[in-house]
Structure formats: structure tokens, C-alpha cells
Short mmCIF file of C-alpha atoms and ligand atoms in Angstrom, two decimals:
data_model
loop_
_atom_site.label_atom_id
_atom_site.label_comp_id
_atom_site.label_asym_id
_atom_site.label_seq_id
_atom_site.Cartn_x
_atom_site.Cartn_y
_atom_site.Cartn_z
CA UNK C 1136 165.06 163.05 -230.80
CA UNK C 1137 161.18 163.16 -231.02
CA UNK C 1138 159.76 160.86 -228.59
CA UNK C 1139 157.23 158.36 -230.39
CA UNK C 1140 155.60 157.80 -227.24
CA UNK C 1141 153.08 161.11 -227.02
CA UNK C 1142 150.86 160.97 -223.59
CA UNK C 1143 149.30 163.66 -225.15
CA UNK C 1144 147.75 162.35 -227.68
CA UNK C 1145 145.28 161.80 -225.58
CA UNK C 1146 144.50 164.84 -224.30
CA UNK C 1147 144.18 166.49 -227.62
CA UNK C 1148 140.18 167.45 -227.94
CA UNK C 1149 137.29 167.41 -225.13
CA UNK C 1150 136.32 164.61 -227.44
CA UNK C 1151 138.92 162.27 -226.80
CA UNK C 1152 139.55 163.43 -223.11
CA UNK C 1153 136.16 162.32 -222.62
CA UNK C 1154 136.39 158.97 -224.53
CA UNK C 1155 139.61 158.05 -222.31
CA UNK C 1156 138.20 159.53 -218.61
CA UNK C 1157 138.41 156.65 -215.90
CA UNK C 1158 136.05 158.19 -213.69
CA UNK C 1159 132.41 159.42 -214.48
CA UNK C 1160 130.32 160.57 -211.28
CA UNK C 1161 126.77 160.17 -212.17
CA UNK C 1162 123.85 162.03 -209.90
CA UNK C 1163 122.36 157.99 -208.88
CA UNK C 1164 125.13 157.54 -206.83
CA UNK C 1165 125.40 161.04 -204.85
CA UNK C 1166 123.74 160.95 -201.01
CA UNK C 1167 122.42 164.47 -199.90
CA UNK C 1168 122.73 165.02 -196.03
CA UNK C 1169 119.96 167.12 -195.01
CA UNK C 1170 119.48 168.48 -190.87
CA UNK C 1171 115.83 169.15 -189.74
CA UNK C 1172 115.00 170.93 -186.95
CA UNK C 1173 112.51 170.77 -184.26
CA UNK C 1174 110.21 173.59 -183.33
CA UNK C 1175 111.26 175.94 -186.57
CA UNK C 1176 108.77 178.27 -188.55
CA UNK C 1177 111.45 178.85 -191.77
CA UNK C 1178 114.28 177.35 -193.15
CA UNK C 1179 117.35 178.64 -190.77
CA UNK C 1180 120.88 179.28 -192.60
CA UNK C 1181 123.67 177.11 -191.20
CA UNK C 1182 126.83 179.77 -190.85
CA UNK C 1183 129.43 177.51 -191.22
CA UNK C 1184 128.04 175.74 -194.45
CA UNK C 1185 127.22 178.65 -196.78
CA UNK C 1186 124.42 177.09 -198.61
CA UNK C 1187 123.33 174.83 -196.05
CA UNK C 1188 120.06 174.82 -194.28
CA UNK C 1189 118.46 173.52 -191.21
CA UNK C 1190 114.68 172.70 -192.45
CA UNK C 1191 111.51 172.38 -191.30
CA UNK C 1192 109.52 169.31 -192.08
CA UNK C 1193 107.83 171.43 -195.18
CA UNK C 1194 111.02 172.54 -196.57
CA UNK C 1195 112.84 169.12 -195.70
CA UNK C 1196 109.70 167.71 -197.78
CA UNK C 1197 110.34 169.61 -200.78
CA UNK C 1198 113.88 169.14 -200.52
CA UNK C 1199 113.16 165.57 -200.89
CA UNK C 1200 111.51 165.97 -204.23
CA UNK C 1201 114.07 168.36 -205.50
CA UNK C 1202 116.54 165.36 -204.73
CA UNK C 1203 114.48 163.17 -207.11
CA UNK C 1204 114.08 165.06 -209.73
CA UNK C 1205 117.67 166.17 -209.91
CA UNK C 1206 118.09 161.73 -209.98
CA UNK C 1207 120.39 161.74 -206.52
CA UNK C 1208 120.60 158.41 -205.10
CA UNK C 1209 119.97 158.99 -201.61
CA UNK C 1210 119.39 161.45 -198.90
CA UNK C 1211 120.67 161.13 -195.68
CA UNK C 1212 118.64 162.57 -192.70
CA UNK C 1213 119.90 163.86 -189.38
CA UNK C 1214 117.63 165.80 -186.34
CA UNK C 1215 118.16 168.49 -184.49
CA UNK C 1216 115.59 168.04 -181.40
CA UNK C 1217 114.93 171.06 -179.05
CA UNK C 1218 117.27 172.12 -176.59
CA UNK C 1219 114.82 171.11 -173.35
CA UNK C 1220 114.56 167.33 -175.08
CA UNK C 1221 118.00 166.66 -174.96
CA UNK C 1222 118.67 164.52 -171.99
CA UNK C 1223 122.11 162.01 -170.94
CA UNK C 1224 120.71 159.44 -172.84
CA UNK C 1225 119.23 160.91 -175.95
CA UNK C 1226 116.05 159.87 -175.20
CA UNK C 1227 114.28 161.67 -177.76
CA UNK C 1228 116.13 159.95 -180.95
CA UNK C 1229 113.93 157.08 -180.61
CA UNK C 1230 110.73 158.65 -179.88
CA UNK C 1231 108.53 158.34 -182.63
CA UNK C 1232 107.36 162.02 -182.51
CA UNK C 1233 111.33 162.81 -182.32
CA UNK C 1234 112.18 165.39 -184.81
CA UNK C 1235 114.30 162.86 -186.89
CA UNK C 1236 111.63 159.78 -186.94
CA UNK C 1237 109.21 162.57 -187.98
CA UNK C 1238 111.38 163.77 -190.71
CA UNK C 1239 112.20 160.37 -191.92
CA UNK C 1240 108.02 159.79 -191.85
CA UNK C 1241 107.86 162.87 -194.31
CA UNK C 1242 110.23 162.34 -196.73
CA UNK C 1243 108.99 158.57 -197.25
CA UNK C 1244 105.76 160.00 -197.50
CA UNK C 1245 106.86 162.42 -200.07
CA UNK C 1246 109.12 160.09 -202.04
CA UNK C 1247 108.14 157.12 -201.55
CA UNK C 1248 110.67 154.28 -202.99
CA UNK C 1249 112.00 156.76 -205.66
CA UNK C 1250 115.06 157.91 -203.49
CA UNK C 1251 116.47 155.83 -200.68
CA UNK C 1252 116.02 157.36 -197.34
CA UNK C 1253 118.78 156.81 -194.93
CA UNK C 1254 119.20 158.01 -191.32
CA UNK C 1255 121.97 158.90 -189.05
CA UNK C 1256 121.80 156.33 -186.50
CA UNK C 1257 123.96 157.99 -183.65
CA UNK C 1258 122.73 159.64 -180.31
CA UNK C 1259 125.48 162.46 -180.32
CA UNK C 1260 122.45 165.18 -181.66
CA UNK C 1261 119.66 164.26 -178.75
CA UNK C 1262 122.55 163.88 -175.97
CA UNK C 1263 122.36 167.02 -173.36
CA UNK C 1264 126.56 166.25 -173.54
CA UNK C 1265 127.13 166.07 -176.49
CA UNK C 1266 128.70 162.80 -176.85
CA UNK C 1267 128.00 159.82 -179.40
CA UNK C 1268 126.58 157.19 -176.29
CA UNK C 1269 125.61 157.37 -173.16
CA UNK C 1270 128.07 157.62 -170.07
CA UNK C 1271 129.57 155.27 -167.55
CA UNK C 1272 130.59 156.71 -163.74
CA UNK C 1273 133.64 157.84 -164.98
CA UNK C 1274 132.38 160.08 -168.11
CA UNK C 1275 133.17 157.67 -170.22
CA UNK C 1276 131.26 156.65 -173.44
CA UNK C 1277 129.46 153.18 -172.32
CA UNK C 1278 130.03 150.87 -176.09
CA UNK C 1279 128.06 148.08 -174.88
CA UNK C 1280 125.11 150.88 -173.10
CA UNK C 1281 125.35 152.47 -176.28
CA UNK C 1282 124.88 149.70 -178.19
CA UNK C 1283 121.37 148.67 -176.89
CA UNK C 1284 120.50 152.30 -177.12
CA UNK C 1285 121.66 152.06 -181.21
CA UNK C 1286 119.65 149.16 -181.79
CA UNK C 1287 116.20 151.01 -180.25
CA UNK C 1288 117.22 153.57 -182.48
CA UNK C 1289 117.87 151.56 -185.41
CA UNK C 1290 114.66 150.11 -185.08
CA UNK C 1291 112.54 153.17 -184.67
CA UNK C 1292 114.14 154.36 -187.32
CA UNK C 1293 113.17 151.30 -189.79
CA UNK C 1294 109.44 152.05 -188.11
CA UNK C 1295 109.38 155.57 -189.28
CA UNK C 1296 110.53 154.16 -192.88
CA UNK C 1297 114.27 154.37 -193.22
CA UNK C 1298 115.54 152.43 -196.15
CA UNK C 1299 119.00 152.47 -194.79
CA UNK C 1300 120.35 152.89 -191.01
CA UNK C 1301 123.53 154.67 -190.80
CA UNK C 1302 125.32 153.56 -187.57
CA UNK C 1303 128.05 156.85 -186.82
CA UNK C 1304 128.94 156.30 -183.44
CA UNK C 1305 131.91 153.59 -183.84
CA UNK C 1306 130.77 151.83 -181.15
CA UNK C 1307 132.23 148.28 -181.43
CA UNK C 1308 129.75 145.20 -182.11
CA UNK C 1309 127.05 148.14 -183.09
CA UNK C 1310 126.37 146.93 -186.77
CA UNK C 1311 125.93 142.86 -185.49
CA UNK C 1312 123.32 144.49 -183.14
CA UNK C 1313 121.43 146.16 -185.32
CA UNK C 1314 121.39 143.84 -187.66
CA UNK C 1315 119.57 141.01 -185.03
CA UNK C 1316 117.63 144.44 -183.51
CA UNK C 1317 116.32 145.13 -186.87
CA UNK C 1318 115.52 141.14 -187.80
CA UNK C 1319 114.01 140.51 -184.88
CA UNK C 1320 111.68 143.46 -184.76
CA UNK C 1321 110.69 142.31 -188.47
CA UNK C 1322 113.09 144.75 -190.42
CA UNK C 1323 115.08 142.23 -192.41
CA UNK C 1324 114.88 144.47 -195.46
CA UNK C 1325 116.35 147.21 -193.72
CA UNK C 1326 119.95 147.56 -194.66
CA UNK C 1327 122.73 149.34 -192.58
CA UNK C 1328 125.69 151.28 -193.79
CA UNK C 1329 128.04 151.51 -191.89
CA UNK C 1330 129.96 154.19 -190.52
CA UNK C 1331 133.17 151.71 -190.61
CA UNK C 1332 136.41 153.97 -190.71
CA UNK C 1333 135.49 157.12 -188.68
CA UNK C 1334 138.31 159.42 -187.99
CA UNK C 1335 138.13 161.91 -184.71
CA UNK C 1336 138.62 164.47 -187.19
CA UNK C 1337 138.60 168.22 -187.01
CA UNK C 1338 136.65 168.99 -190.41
CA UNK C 1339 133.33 167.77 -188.56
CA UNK C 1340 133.47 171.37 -186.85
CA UNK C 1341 130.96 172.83 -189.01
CA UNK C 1342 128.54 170.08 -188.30
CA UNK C 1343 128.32 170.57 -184.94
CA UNK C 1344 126.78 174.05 -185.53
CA UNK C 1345 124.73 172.47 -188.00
CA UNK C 1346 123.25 169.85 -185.82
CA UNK C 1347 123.69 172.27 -182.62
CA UNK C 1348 126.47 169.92 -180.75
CA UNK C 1349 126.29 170.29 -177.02
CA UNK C 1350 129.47 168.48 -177.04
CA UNK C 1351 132.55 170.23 -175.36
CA UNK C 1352 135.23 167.61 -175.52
CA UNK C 1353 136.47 165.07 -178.21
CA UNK C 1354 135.53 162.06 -179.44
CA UNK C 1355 139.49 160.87 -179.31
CA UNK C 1356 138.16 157.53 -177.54
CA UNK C 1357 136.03 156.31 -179.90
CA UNK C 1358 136.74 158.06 -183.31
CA UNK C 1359 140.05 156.72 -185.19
CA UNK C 1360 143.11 158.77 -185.00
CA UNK C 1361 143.60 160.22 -188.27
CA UNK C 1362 147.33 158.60 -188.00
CA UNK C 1363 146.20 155.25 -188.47
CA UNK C 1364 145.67 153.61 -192.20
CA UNK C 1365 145.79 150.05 -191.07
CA UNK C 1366 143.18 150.33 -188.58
CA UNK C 1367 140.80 151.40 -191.27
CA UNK C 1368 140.53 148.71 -193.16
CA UNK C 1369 140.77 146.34 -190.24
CA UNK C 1370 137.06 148.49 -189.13
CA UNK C 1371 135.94 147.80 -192.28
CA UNK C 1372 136.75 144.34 -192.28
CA UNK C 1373 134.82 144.09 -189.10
CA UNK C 1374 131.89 145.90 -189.85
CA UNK C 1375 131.85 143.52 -193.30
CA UNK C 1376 132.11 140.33 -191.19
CA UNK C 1377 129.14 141.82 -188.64
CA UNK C 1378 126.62 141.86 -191.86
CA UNK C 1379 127.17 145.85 -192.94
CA UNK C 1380 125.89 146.04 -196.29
CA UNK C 1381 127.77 149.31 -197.25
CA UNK C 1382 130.90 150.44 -195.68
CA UNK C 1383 131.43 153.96 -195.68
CA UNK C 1384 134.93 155.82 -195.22
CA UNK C 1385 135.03 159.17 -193.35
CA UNK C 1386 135.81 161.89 -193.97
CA UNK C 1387 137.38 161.50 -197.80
CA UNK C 1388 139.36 163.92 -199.26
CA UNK C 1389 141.88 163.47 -196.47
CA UNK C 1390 141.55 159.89 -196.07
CA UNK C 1391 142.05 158.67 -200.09
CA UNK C 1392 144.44 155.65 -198.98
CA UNK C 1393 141.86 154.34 -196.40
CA UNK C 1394 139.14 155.06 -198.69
CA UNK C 1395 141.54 152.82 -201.46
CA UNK C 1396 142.19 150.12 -199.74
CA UNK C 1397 138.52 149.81 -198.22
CA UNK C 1398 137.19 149.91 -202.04
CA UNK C 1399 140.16 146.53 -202.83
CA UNK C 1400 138.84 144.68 -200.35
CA UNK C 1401 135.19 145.27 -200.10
CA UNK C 1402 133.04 142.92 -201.60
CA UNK C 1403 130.35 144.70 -200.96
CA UNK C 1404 129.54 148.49 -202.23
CA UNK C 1405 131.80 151.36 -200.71
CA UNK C 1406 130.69 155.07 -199.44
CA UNK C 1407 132.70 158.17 -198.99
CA UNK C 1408 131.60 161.14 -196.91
CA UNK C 1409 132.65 164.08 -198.10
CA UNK C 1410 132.12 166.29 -194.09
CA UNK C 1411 131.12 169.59 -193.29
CA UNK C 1412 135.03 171.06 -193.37
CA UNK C 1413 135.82 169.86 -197.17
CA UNK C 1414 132.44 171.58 -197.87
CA UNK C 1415 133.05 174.93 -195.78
CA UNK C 1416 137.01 175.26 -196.79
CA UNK C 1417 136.09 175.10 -200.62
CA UNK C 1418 133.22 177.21 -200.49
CA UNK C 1419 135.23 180.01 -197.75
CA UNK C 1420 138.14 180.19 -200.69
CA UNK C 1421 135.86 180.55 -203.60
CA UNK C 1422 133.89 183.14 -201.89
CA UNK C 1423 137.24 184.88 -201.41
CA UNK C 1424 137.62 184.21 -205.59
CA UNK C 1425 141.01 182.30 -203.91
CA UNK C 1426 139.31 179.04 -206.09
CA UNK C 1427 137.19 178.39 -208.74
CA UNK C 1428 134.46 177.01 -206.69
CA UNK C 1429 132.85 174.63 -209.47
CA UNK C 1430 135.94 173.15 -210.51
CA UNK C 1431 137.33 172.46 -207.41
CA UNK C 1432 134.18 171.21 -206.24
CA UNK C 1433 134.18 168.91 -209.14
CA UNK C 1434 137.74 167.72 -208.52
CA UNK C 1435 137.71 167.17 -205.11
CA UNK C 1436 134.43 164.93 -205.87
CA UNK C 1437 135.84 162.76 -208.94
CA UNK C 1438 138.85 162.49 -206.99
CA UNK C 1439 137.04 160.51 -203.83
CA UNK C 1440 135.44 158.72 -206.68
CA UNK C 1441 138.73 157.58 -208.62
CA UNK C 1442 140.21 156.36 -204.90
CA UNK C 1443 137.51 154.06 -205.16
CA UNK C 1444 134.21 155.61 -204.15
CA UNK C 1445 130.97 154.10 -205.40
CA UNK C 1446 128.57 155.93 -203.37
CA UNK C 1447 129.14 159.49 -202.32
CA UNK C 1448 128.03 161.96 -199.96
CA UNK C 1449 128.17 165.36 -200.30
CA UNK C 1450 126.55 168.70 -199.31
CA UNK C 1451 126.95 169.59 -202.78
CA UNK C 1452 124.25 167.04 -203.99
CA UNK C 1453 121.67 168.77 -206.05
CA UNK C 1454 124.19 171.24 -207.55
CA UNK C 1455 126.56 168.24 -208.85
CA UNK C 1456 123.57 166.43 -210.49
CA UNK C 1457 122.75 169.62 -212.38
CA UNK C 1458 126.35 170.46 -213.50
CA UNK C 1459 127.16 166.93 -214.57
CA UNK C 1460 123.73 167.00 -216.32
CA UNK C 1461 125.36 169.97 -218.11
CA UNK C 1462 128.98 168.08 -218.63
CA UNK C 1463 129.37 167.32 -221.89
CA UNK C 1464 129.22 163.65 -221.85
CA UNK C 1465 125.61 164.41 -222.08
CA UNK C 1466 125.31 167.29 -224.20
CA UNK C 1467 123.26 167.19 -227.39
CA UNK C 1468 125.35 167.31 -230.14
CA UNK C 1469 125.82 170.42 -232.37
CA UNK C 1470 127.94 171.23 -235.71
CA UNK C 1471 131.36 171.89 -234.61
CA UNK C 1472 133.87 173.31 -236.71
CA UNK C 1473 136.34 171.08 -238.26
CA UNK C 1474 139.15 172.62 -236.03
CA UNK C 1475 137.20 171.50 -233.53
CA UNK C 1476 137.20 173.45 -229.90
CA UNK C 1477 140.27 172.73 -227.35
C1 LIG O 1766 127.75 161.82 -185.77
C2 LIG O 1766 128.12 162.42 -187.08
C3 LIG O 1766 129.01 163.47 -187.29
C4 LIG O 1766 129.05 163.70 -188.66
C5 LIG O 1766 128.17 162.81 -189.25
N1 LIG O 1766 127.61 162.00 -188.25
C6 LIG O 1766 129.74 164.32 -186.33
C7 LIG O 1766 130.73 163.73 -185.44
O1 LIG O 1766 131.08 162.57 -185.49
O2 LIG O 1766 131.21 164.51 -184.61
C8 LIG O 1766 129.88 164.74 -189.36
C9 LIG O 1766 129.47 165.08 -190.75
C10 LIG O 1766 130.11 166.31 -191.28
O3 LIG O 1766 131.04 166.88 -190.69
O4 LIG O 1766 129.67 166.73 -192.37
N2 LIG O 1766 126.35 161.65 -185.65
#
């Protein structure tokens, strides 16, 4: 009654479970999102994301650099302007002494082409309501308004030296726009990933401290409603068809079946944003020892990969990159005993 097919044969020895593993994250294809704040002397903790700072343009400089050496793919930059600059149409994101521009300025100038530099291209930080566009009469967010105000963006953005404009809003039409913004204004190189299934989700809450969110509503009329699988790869189709040159799926852990079938029918690469919540729930649990906080960390992360993620980002950047340096795909090898260790 033995059964001669043995799953487990497979699972006998770190050895062999590494020889069989689908899924390897590697630290080249990890974004770090990084928030830098106007008119600060230090470094200011972000509450919500134990962990997690706001920087200056110093410490967002050396941040950069830390993000190179540790081999992360990306970083992803987004501003946090002063209270008093925040006006209805977020004016101040496409100023090019705005805090982002300036940021995006310093980390080019401290990396150079070794990391690509990618921007949040969204007006939802620099609005004095909070919202991701600006308004029509009726409080409503304006998508075609918004759009023109996107493409200024986008292309003050490319000015200060983004390698990558990340369009957030889900305004509709916004990537074609940017795209003939940023080739008209001489930014053909420029590439734009897009922001294509967004979900009105609740696990951006800890964001909004991060970034310092005016916003006291929802953003029910533009975001997706988490209920809706088909609609997310339709976005994604769109955003593909409009010239996006990475479509991103957001957030992830929740949203694995969007996140699958965008990866099947992409022909072009795939991103997965792992958001403030995912962060803040894992790290709240381990801090209450509720969770091993480097093992589910490292789950939850090969997991968005398996469902089909090339290109991931995650507040846990620099930390991944040094524990999968430490995995022991990469380990050098040493005598083991002949019973081997299981
Ligand atoms: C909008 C934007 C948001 C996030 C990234 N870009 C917030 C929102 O849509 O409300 C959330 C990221 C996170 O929660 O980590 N500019």
C-alpha cells in the first residue's frame, strides 16, 4: 500500500528544495519607495510604517546610494511639499524647486544611471484637498483637467531626471498623454509605468500619514472597487494599448488574481506594489512576536512574485536584498556532513 508516487522527495534537503524552487526574487528587480519632505532639518519617523522615514534631501541622497550598493533595481520617489504650498491644483508638483523635482535632481545626481529613478506622477500630495486631480463645480475630480495637469508634471519630472514616470491617479487617457507630453517636450527616452489596476483600497491608510494626505473623502470614483477582477485587466489592457511600458498592479497581496492575469497577458514587463498596509500589518504582528517578521516578509514577497510579478515594490527594499544575499542560493559552500542538514 506504499504509494510510489512520493511529492516529497522533493522536499527532502535545502539542497534539493532549492534546485526545484519556481520562484527566486533577486534584489535587481525590487523598487524602494522613498517620501522626502520639504522644509525638514532630520530624518522624521513615519508612525504608521515602523521603519519608514520621511527624508531630507541629504538623507534621501544617501538613501539612494545605500539602494545601489544593496543592487535594488529602482527607487521610487514621492514629495511631501509644505503645508502653505499646497493649493486646489497642486501647483507646486511641477515647480522645479518643488520638493519632489528637487529630490528627483539629487538622487540622479547621486546615482547617476546605476539605479533607475522613478517618480510618482500624481497631484494627490501637493493638492490643499487632498484628492488625486483637480476639481470640477461639483467637487468632482476633473479626468480630462487632470490630465493636462499630469502631463506638466510628467514632463517636469523627465526635466529634473526621472528615468521612469509613474502615472497613480487612474485618470483615463493619462498614460497616451504623457506619452505625446513627454515626446513632444523631447523626452522620448522617458518611459512611464503605469499605475494600470489601482484599487480604492483601504491598506493605502498608512501612506497618507506618510505623504501627509489632506484628503478627507475617498477616492471611490476614480480608484477600482476592490470587487472587480475583470476590470483589471481590461485597465491594463488599456494602459498597454496607450504606449505604458510597465504595467503595475496595486496593491498585491490582496489582488494575486489581477496581478495573474495582468502578468498572462502582458507583453510587456509587469509591477506589483506591495502598499503601506501589507507593510504596517506584518510589521504591527511581528512586533507583537504574533509572526515571524522575516519569514512572513519573505513569503508574502515570493508570493506576489510567483502570481506573476517581475518587478516589485516594497518598503522592505534594502532589507530583502541583504537577506536574499544571505539565502543560501548564494552561500559559499562549506563541508557538510554526510547526513547532511534538514
Ligand atoms: C497616489 C498614491 C498612493 C499610493 C501610491 N501612490 C495613495 C493613494 O492612492 O491614495 C499608496 C502607496 C501605499 O499605500 O504604500 N499618489
Amino acid at each position: 500500500m506504499s504509494p510510489t508516487i512520493r511529492q516529497r522527495r522533493l522536499r527532502t534537503t535545502p539542497a534539493m528544495r532549492n534546485l526545484v524552487r519556481e520562484t527566486r526574487v533577486h534584489p535587481a528587480q525590487l523598487v524602494l519607495p522613498v517620501f522626502v519632505r520639504d522644509g525638514l532639518s532630520e530624518p522624521a519617523p513615519v508612525g504608521s510604517l515602523p521603519g519608514v522615514v520621511q527624508h531630507t534631501l541629504d538623507s534621501l541622497r544617501r538613501e539612494a546610494s545605500r539602494a545601489v550598493e544593496a543592487g535594488l533595481g529602482g527607487i521610487m520617489l514621492f514629495g511631501v511639499p509644505l503645508e502653505t504650498d499646497k493649493d486646489a491644483t497642486g501647483s507646486v508638483g511641477e515647480r522645479p524647486d518643488g520638493i519632489l523635482n528637487r529630490g528627483i535632481e539629487a538622487v540622479r545626481a547621486e546615482v547617476g544611471d546605476s539605479l533607475v529613478v522613478m517618480s510618482d506622477t500624481c497631484l494627490d500630495e501637493f493638492t490643499d484637498h487632498g484628492h488625486c486631480g483637480v476639481l470640477d463645480a461639483a467637487g468632482g475630480v476633473d479626468n480630462d483637467a487632470t490630465v493636462d495637469a499630469y502631463v506638466r508634471l510628467a514632463v517636469s519630472q523627465a526635466e529634473a531626471g526621472a528615468h521612469v514616470v509613474g502615472p497613480s491617479g487612474m485618470m483615463d487617457g493619462q498614460v497616451l498623454a504623457i506619452r505625446e507630453g513627454l515626446d513632444a517636450a523631447g523626452h522620448p527616452d522617458v518611459a512611464i509605468l503605469a499605475y494600470a489596476a489601482k484599487y480604492a483600497s483601504a491598506f493605502f491608510g498608512p501612506f497618507r500619514e506618510a505623504v501627509g494626505s489632506s484628503l478627507t473623502g475617498n477616492r471611490r470614483a476614480y480608484q477600482q472597487d476592490p470587487a472587480n477582477r475583470r476590470e483589471g485587466l481590461r485597465e491594463a489592457m488599456l494602459d498597454l494599448a496607450e504606449g505604458a511600458d510597465i504595467v503595475m498592479v496595486k496593491p498585491a497581496s490582496h489582488y494575486l488574481d489581477v496581478l495573474a492575469d495582468v502578468a498572462t497577458a502582458s507583453d510587456v514587463p509587469v509591477a506589483a506594489y506591495q502598499v503601506s498596509g501589507e507593510y504596517a500589518m506584518i510589521e504591527a504582528a511581528a512586533a507583537n512576536g504574533w509572526i515571524n517578521r522575516e519569514a512572513a516578509v519573505t513569503e508574502a514577497v515570493t508570493c506576489i512574485a510567483r502570481a506573476g510579478a517581475d518587478i516589485l515594490l516594497t518598503y522592505w527594499a534594502l532589507e530583502l536584498a541583504d537577506w536574499l544575499d544571505a539565502a543560501p542560493t548564494t552561500k559559499p559552500l562549506r563541508r557538510a556532513s554526510r547526513r547532511g542538514n534538514r
